[in-house]
Structure formats: C-alpha cells, structure tokens
Tab-separated table of C-alpha atoms in Angstrom:
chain	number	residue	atom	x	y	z
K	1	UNK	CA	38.266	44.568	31.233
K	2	UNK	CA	37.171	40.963	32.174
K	3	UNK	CA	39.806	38.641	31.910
K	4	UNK	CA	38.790	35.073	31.202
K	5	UNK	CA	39.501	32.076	33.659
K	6	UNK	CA	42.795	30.316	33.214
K	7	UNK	CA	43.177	32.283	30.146
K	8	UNK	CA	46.810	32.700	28.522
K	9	UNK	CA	47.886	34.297	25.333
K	10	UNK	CA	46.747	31.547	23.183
K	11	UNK	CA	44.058	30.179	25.624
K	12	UNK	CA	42.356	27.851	22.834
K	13	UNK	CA	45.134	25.643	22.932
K	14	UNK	CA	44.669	24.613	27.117
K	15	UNK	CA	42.776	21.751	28.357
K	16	UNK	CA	39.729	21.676	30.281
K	17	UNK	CA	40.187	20.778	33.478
K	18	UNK	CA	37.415	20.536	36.171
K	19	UNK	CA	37.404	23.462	38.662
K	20	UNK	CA	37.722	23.116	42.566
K	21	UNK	CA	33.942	22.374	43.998
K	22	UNK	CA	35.333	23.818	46.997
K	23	UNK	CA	36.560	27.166	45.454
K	24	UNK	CA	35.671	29.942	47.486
K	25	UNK	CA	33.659	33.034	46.204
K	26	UNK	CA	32.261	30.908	43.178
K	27	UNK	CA	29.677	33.290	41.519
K	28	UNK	CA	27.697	32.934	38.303
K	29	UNK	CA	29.335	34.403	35.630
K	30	UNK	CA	28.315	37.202	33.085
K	31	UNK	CA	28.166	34.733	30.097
K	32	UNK	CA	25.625	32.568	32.031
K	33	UNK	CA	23.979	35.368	32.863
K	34	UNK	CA	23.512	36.592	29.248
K	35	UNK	CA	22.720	32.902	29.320
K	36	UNK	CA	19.718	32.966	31.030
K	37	UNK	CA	18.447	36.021	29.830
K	38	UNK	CA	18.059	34.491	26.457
K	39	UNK	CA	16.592	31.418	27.892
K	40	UNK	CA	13.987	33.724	29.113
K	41	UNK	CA	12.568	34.438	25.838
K	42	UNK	CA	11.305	30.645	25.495
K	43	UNK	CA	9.960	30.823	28.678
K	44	UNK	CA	7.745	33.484	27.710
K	45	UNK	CA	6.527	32.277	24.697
K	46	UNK	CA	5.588	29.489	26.517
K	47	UNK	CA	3.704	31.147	29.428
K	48	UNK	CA	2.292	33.552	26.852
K	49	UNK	CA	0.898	30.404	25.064
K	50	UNK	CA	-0.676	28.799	27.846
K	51	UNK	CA	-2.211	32.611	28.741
K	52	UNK	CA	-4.216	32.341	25.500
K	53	UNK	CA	-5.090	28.477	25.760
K	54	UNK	CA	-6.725	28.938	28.540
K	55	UNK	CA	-8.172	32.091	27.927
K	56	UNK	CA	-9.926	30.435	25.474
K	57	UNK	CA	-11.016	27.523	27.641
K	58	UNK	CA	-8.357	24.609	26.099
K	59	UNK	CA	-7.371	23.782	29.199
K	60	UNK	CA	-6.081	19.936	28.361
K	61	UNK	CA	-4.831	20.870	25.456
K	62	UNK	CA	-3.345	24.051	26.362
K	63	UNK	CA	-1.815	22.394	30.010
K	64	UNK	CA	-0.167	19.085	28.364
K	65	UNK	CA	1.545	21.679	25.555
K	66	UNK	CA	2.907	23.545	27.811
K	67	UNK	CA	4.084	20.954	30.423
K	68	UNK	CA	5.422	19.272	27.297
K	69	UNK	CA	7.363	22.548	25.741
K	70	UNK	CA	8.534	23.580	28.923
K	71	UNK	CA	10.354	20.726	29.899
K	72	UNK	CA	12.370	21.302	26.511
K	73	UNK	CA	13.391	24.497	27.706
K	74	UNK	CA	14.376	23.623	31.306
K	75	UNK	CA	16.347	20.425	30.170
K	76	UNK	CA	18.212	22.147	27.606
K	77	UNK	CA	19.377	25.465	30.491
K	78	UNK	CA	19.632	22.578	33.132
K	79	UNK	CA	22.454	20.525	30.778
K	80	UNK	CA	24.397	23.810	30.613
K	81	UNK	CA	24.128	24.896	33.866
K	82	UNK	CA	25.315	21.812	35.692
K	83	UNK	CA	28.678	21.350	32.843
K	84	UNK	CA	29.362	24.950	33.826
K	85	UNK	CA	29.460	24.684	37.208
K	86	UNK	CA	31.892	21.707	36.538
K	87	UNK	CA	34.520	22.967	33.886
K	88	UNK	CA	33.186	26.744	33.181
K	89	UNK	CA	37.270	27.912	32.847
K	90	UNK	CA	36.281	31.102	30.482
K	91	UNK	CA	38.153	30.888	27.896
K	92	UNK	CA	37.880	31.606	23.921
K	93	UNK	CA	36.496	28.002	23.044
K	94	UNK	CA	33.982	27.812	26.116
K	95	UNK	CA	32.230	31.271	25.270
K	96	UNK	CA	31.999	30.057	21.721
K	97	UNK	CA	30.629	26.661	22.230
K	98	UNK	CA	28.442	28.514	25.465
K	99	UNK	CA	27.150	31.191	22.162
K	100	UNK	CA	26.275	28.349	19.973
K	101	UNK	CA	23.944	26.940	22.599
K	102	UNK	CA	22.455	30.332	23.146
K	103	UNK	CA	21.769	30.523	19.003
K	104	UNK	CA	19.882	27.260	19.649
K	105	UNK	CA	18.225	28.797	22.740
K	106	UNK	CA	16.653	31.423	20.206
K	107	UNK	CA	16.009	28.644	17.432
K	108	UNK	CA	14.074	26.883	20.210
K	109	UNK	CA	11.966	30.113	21.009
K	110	UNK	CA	11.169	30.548	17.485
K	111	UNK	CA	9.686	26.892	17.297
K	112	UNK	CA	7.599	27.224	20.693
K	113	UNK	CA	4.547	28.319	19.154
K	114	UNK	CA	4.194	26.170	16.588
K	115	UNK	CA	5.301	22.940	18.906
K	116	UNK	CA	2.527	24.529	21.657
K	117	UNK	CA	-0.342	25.329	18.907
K	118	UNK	CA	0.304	22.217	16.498
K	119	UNK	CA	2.545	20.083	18.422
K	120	UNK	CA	5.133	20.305	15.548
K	121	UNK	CA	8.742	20.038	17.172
K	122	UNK	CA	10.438	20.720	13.972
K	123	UNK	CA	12.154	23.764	15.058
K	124	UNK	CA	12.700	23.122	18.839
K	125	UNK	CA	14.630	20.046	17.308
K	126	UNK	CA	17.037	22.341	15.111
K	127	UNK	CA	17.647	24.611	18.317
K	128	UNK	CA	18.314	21.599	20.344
K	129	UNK	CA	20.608	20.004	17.846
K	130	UNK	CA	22.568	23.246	17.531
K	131	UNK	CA	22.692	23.517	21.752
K	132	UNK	CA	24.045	19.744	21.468
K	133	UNK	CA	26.674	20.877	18.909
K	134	UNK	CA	28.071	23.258	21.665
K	135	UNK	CA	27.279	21.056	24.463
K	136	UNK	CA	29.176	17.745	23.229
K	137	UNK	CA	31.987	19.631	21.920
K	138	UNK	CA	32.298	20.739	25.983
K	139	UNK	CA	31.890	17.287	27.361
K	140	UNK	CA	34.417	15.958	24.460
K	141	UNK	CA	36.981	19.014	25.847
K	142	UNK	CA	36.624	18.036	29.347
K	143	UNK	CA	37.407	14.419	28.422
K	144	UNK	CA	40.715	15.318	27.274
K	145	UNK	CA	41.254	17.723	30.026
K	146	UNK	CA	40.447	15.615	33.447
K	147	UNK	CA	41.332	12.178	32.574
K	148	UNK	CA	40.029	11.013	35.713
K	149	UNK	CA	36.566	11.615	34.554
K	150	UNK	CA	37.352	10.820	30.826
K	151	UNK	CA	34.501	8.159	31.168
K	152	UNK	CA	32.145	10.303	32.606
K	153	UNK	CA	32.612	12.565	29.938
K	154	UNK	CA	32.477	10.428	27.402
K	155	UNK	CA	29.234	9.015	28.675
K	156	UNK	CA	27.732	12.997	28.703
K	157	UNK	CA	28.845	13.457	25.110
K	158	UNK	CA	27.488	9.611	24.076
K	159	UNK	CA	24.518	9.538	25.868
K	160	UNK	CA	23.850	13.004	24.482
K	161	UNK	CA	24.082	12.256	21.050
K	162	UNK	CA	22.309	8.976	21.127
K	163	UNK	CA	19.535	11.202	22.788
K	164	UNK	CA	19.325	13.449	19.439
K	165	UNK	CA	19.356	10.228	17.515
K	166	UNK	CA	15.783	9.190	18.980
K	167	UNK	CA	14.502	12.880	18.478
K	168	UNK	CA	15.682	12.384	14.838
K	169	UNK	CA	13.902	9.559	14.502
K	170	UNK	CA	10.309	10.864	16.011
K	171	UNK	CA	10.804	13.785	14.003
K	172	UNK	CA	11.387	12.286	10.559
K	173	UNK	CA	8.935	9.128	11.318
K	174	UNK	CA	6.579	11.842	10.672
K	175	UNK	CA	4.321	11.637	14.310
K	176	UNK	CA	5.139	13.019	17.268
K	177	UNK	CA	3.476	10.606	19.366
K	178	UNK	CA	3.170	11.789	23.070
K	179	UNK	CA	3.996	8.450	24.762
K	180	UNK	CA	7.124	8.520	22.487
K	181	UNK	CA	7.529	12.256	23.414
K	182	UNK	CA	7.392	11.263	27.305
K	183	UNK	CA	10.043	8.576	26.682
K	184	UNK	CA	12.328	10.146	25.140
K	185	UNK	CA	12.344	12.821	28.010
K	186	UNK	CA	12.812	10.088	30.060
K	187	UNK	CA	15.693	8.823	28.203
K	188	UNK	CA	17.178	12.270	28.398
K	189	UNK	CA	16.634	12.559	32.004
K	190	UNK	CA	18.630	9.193	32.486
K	191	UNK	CA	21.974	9.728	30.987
K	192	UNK	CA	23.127	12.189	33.711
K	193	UNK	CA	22.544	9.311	36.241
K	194	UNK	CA	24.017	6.626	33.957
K	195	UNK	CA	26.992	9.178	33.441
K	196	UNK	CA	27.435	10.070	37.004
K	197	UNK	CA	28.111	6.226	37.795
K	198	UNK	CA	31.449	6.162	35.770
K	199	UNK	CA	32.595	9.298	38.037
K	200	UNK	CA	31.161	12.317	39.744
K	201	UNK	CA	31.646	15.205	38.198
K	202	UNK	CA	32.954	18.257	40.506
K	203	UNK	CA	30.039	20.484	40.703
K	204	UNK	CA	29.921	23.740	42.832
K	205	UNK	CA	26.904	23.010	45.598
K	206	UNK	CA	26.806	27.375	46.006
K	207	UNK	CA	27.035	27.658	42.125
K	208	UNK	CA	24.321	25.587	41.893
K	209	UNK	CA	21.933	26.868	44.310
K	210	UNK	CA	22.793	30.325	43.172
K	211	UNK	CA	22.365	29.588	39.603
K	212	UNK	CA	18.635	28.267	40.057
K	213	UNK	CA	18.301	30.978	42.292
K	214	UNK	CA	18.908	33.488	39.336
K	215	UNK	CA	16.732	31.647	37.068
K	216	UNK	CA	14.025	31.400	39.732
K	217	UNK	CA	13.995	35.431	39.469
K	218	UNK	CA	14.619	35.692	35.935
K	219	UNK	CA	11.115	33.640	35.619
K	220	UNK	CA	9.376	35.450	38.039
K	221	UNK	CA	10.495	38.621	36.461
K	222	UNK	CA	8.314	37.109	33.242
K	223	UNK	CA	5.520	36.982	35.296
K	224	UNK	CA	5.547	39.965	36.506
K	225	UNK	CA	5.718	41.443	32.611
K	226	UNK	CA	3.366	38.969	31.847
K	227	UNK	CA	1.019	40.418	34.090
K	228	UNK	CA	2.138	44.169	33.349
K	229	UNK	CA	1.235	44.054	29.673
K	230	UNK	CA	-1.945	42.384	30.340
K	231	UNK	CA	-3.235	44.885	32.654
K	232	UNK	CA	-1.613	47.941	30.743
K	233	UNK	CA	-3.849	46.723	28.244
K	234	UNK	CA	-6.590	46.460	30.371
K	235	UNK	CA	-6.220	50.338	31.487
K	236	UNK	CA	-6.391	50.737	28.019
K	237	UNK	CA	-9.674	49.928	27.548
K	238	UNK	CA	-11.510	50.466	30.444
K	239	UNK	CA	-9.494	52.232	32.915
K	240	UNK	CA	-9.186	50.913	36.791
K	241	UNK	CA	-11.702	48.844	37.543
K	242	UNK	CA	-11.843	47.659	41.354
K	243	UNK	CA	-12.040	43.969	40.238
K	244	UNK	CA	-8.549	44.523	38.622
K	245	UNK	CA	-6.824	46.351	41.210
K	246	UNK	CA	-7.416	43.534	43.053
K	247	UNK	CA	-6.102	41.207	40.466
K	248	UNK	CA	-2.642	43.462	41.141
K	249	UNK	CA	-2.357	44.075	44.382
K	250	UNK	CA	-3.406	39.729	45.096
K	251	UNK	CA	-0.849	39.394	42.324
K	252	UNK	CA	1.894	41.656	43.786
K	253	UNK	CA	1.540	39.818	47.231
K	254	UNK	CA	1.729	36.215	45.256
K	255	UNK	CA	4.989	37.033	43.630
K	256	UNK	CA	6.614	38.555	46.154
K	257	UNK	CA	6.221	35.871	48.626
K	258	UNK	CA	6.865	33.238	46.233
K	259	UNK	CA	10.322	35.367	45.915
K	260	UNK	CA	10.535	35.567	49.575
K	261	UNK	CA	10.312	31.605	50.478
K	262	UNK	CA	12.339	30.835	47.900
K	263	UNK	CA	15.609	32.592	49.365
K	264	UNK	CA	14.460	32.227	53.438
K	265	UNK	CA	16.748	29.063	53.140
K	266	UNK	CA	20.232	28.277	51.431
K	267	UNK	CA	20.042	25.411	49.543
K	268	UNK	CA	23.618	24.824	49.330
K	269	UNK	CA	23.559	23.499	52.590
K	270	UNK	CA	22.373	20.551	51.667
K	271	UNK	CA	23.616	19.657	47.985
K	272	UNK	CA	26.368	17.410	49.396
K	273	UNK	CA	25.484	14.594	47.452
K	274	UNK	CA	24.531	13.589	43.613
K	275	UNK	CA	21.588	11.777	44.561
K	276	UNK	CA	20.181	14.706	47.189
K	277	UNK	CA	21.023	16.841	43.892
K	278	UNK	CA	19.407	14.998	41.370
K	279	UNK	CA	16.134	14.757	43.183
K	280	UNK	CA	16.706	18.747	44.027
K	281	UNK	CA	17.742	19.676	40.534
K	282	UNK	CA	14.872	18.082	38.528
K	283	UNK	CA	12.597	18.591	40.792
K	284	UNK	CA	12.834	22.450	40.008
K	285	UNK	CA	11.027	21.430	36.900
K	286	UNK	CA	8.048	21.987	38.794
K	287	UNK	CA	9.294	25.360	40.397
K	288	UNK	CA	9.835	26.855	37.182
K	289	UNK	CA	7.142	25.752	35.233
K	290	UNK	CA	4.596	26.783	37.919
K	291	UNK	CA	6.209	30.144	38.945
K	292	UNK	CA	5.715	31.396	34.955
K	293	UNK	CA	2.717	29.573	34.802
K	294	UNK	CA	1.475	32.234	37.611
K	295	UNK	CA	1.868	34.893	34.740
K	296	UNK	CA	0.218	33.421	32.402
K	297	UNK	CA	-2.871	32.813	35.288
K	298	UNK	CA	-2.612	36.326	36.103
K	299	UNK	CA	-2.597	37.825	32.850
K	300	UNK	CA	-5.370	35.395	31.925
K	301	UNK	CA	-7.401	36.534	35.106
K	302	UNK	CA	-7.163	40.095	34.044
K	303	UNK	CA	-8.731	38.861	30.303
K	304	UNK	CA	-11.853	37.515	32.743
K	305	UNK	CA	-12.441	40.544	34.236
K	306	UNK	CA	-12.108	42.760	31.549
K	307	UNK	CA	-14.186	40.434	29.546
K	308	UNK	CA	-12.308	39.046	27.240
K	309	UNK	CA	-12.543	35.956	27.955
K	310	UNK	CA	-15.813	33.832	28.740
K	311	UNK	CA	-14.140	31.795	31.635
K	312	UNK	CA	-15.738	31.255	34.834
K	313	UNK	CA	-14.974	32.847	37.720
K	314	UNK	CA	-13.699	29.828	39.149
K	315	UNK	CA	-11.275	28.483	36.439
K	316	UNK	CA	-9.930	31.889	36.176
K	317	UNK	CA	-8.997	31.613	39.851
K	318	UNK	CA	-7.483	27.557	39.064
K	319	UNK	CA	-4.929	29.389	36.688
K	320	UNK	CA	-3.774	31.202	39.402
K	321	UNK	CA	-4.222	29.302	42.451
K	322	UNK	CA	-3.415	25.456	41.085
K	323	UNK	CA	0.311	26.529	40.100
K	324	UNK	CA	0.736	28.671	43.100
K	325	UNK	CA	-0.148	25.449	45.066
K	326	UNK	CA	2.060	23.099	43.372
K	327	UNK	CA	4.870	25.681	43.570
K	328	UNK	CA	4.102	25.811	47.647
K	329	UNK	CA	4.155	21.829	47.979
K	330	UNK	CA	7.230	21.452	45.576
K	331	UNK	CA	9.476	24.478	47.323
K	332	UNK	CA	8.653	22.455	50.847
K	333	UNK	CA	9.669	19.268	49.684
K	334	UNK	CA	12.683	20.107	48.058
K	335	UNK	CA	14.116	23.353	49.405
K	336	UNK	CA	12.333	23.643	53.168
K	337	UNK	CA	12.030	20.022	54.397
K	338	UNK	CA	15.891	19.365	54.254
K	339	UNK	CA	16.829	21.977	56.627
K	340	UNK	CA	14.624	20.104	59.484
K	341	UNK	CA	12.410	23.072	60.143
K	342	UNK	CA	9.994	20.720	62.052
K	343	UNK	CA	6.455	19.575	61.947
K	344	UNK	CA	5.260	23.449	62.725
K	345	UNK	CA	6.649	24.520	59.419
K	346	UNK	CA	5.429	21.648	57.537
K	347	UNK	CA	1.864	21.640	58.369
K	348	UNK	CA	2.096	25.881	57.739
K	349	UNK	CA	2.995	25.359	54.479
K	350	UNK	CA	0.650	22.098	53.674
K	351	UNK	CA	-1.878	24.492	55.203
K	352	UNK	CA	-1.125	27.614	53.124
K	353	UNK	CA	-1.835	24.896	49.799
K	354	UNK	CA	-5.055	24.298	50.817
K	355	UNK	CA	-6.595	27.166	51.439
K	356	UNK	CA	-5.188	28.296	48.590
K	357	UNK	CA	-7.157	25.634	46.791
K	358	UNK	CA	-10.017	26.108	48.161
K	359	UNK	CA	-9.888	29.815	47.772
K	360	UNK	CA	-10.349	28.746	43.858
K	361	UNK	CA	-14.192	28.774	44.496
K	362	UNK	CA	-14.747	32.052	46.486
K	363	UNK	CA	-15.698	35.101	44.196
K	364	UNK	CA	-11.856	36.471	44.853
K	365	UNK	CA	-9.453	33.814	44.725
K	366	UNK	CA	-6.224	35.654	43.729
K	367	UNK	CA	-6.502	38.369	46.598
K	368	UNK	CA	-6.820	35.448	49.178
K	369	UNK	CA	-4.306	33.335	47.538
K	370	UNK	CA	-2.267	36.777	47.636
K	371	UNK	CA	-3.053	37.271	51.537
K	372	UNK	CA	-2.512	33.632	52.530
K	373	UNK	CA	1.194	33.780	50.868
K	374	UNK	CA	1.496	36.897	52.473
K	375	UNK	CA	0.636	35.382	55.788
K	376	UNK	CA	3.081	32.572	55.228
K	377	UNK	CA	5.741	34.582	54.947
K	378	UNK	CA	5.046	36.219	58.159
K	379	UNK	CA	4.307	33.766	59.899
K	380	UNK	CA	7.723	31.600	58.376
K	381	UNK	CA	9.996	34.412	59.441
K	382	UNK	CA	8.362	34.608	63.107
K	383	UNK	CA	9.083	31.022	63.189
K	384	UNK	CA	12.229	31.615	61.969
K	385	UNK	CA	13.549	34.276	64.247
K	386	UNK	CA	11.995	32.238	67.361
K	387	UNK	CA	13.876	29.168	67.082
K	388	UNK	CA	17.184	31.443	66.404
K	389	UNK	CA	16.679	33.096	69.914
C-alpha cells in the first residue's frame, strides 16, 4: 500500500508546504511517473508527424511545426516537473490537481496533428487550459502553505494565467501568427524568472536531474518504437534487405550512446544555483526535441530505402545525422562542460559533431554516425577512467 506524503486522515484539509531541497533519498514518484508516460503520447505524435513531413520532402514546413508543437509539450511537463520537485507532498488534492494536468496532457495529444498539419492550436489550447486549471490551483495551495514564498507563488499562479490570457487572444483573433506564436513562448518562458526574483523556490537539484533523466529515456524509448514499427513494416514487405540492417544496427549504436553520454555525468552536481538551472533546464528543449527527432529520422530513413519515399540519399541521412549533432553539441554544453572535463573532452565531442555532419553526404551516413557515437563513448570512458587513476 503506498501511503501518501504528509498524509493524515483528512489530508485535504493540510497546507502545502515546500519540502526540504536537501532531503535525502528524494526519488521521482509513481504519479510523475504515470506522468510522463502520458506525456509520451504527445511526443510521439509529434515525432511521428515530422516522420511523414519529411518523408514527403516538407522539410520547412514539417521542421518549424514540429519545433513549434514540441515546445508546447516540453513547457507544459517542464511547469509540472519543477512545482513538484518543490511542494510534491502526495496527498488527495495534489494527485487530483497532478490528474487534471495529465487529462490536458491527452487533450494536447489529440490536437498535435491538426496544430502540426494545419497549424490550428485549437485543441492544444483546451489541453493547456485544463493543465493550467491543475497547475494554478498548486501554485495558489503553496501560497497559503509557505508564506515565505507567498509572492513567489502568487507570481507562478499570475503570471500563469495572464500567459493563457494571450493564448486566448491569438486563438480567438482568428490567426495564429508565428511571430505572435514565438512571443508568446517567450512570454511563457519569462515568468519563472520574473517569479523566481520575489523568492526561490526550494527545488530538489537530484530530483531534478533524475527527473529529466527519466524523461530523457522515456523519449528515447519513442525512438526506438518509432524505429521498430517502421522497420517491422519494412520486413513486411520486402524482407531484410542489407541496406536496412544497416539502418538498425547504425541506429542501435546511435541510441545507445546517446543513452550512454547522457548518464556518464551527474548533473546534480552542479544545479546549485537558479540561474546555472535555468540555462540547464531549458536548454533540454533541445535534448528532447532532437533525441525523438532521431526516431522520426530513422523511421524516415527506413521509408528511403524501402522506397517509399523519393528522398535523396543525402537528406535521408540530414534527418538522422542533423539532430544527432545538435543533441552532441547541446549535451556538451550543458551537461559535460560544467564538470571541467578539459579541452581533450571538448574537442572529442566538437569532433564527433562534425564528422557526423559530414557523414550526411557519404552513401551510409547512419552506420557512420552510429560508429562515430560508438567511438565516443569509448573513447569518453577511457578518458574517464584515466584521469580517475
């Protein structure tokens, strides 16, 4: 039997205070596990939409919708993720208002095909205003249960709202125009920073790092089914082919090492300030979107070589090969550089990008890009275990 944080026989009627950022043992729970998992389904209506824009050679198109839809999804898991690791006490009210923002989660799903193909947010707006129904009633909780970040709280639950308000009024103006669309993210993006100021709120730095870490699996675990359905289907057809099995075995290598670098270094060690975590947190952004955008490459390289799809060689590779680069670059600057691993490490990994790059205009570019991971996870953990000696 699980037995809720803080929880008494009438646990509705307790505050919310903030937790201990220092608290020992701090895990994820099973609620924002259940959490992500549902988040997942978005994801993969969003890589599967990009699969079959560029499969069918929209690239701009098909690129700016999904950079666009994408950051819908990771700002509405981010907001939850970092209140949770604040005031997550586990009780009757805080799985409730957590299961309203998972309803939304779905509603948002539901919408991303028609916000990818027609760019009409309608439905992503209803899931996010039914996420920001759960999510303000939190921050409104946790302003009458730690007074001494009532402002801060306030300014979530404000800044929040006023947030929907400009949605509203894109959505009802009747154009979704994509400068507008860009600042309103921005907007969104702000309040955090803006709340932050009137107080810090008491965030878990191994929470943290462990709940991105989940996420980071959960999305490469939609690659990998990405890719899985998209060659079972290939089998289908036409049975092994030795152009595919190298599509599997390159994409195999790809996602295990972008597994691998991921966890060779704690992030938690270096979360020990809002700033270092604001520039760490949002810059996952990039993580995430290019780590499913990998499935989607993949299971659009397998449509090349099965030949359905009329792509060239080469821009079938680009799916693959651009997002593994940015992913390389991004995990460096945010998650490798901090730890001081030295020139060596950096010029390895700004290395690795660019012959995976360039590997985009050889006649195999995702067994190469598969190889050169491969090698810089070798050649990481040699580095690794020489400066421990």
């Amino acid at each position: 039997m699980i037995v809720p944080h803080n929880s008494t026989g009438q646990p509705w009627r307790r505050p919310m205070p903030a937790r201990d950022p220092n608290e020992v043992h701090r895990q994820a729970s099973f609620l924002e596990l259940f959490f992500d998992l549902c988040f997942v389904i978005a994801v993969a209506q969003a890589a599967s939409s990009l699969h079959h824009a560029l499969a069918e050679e929209h690239f701009a198109a098909g690129i700016l919708s999904y950079l666009t839809v994408f950051f819908a999804i990771w700002w509405a898991w981010m907001n939850f993720t970092w209140f949770a690791s604040s005031y997550d006490n586990d009780d009757v009210p805080y799985r409730v208002a957590a299961m309203v923002q998972i309803v939304g989660a779905l509603i948002l799903a539901a919408g991303v095909p028609r916000a990818f193909e027609i760019h009409q947010f309608d439905v992503v707006f209803l899931g996010y205003a039914v996420m920001r129904v759960g999510l303000v009633a939190l921050w409104l909780r946790a302003a009458m249960g730690d007074t001494a970040r009532r402002i801060t709280a306030l300014r979530y639950a404000g800044g929040i709202s006023a947030a929907m308000i400009g949605w509203a009024v894109m959505l009802f103006s009747g154009e979704w125009p994509l400068w507008g669309w860009w600042l309103m993210a921005a907007v969104e993006m702000t309040v955090p920073i803006w709340a932050e100021r009137g107080g810090n709120t008491p965030w878990h730095p191994h929470h943290i790092a462990e709940r991105y870490g989940l996420f980071t699996i959960i999305v490469l675990g939609e690659s990998v089914l990405a890719t899985t359905l998209a060659v079972q289907s290939a089998l289908g057809d036409q049975g092994a082919s030795p152009a595919l099995l190298r599509i599997i075995g390159g994409g195999l290598l790809i996602v295990f090492s972008l597994w691998w670098l991921y966890f060779a270094k704690p992030a938690q060690r270096f979360l020990t300030s809002n700033r270092l975590a604001f520039l760490w947190g949002y810059g996952h952004y990039f993580i995430f979107a290019s780590v499913a955008a990998v499935g989607a490459g993949l299971a659009v390289n397998v449509d090349h070589v099965t030949g359905h799809s009329a792509l060239s060689n080469t821009a079938a590779g680009a799916a693959v090969t651009v997002p593994v680069a940015v992913y390389l670059f991004v995990l460096w600057m945010l998650h490798i550089r901090p730890h001081r691993t030295g020139l060596a490490s950096a010029l390895l990994f700004l290395a690795t990008v660019a012959v995976i790059l360039v590997a985009t205009f050889s006649p195999w570019p995702i067994p190469i890009a598969g190889l050169a991971t491969a090698a810089l996870v070798a050649i990481s953990v040699a580095l690794s275990a020489h400066l421990q000696r």
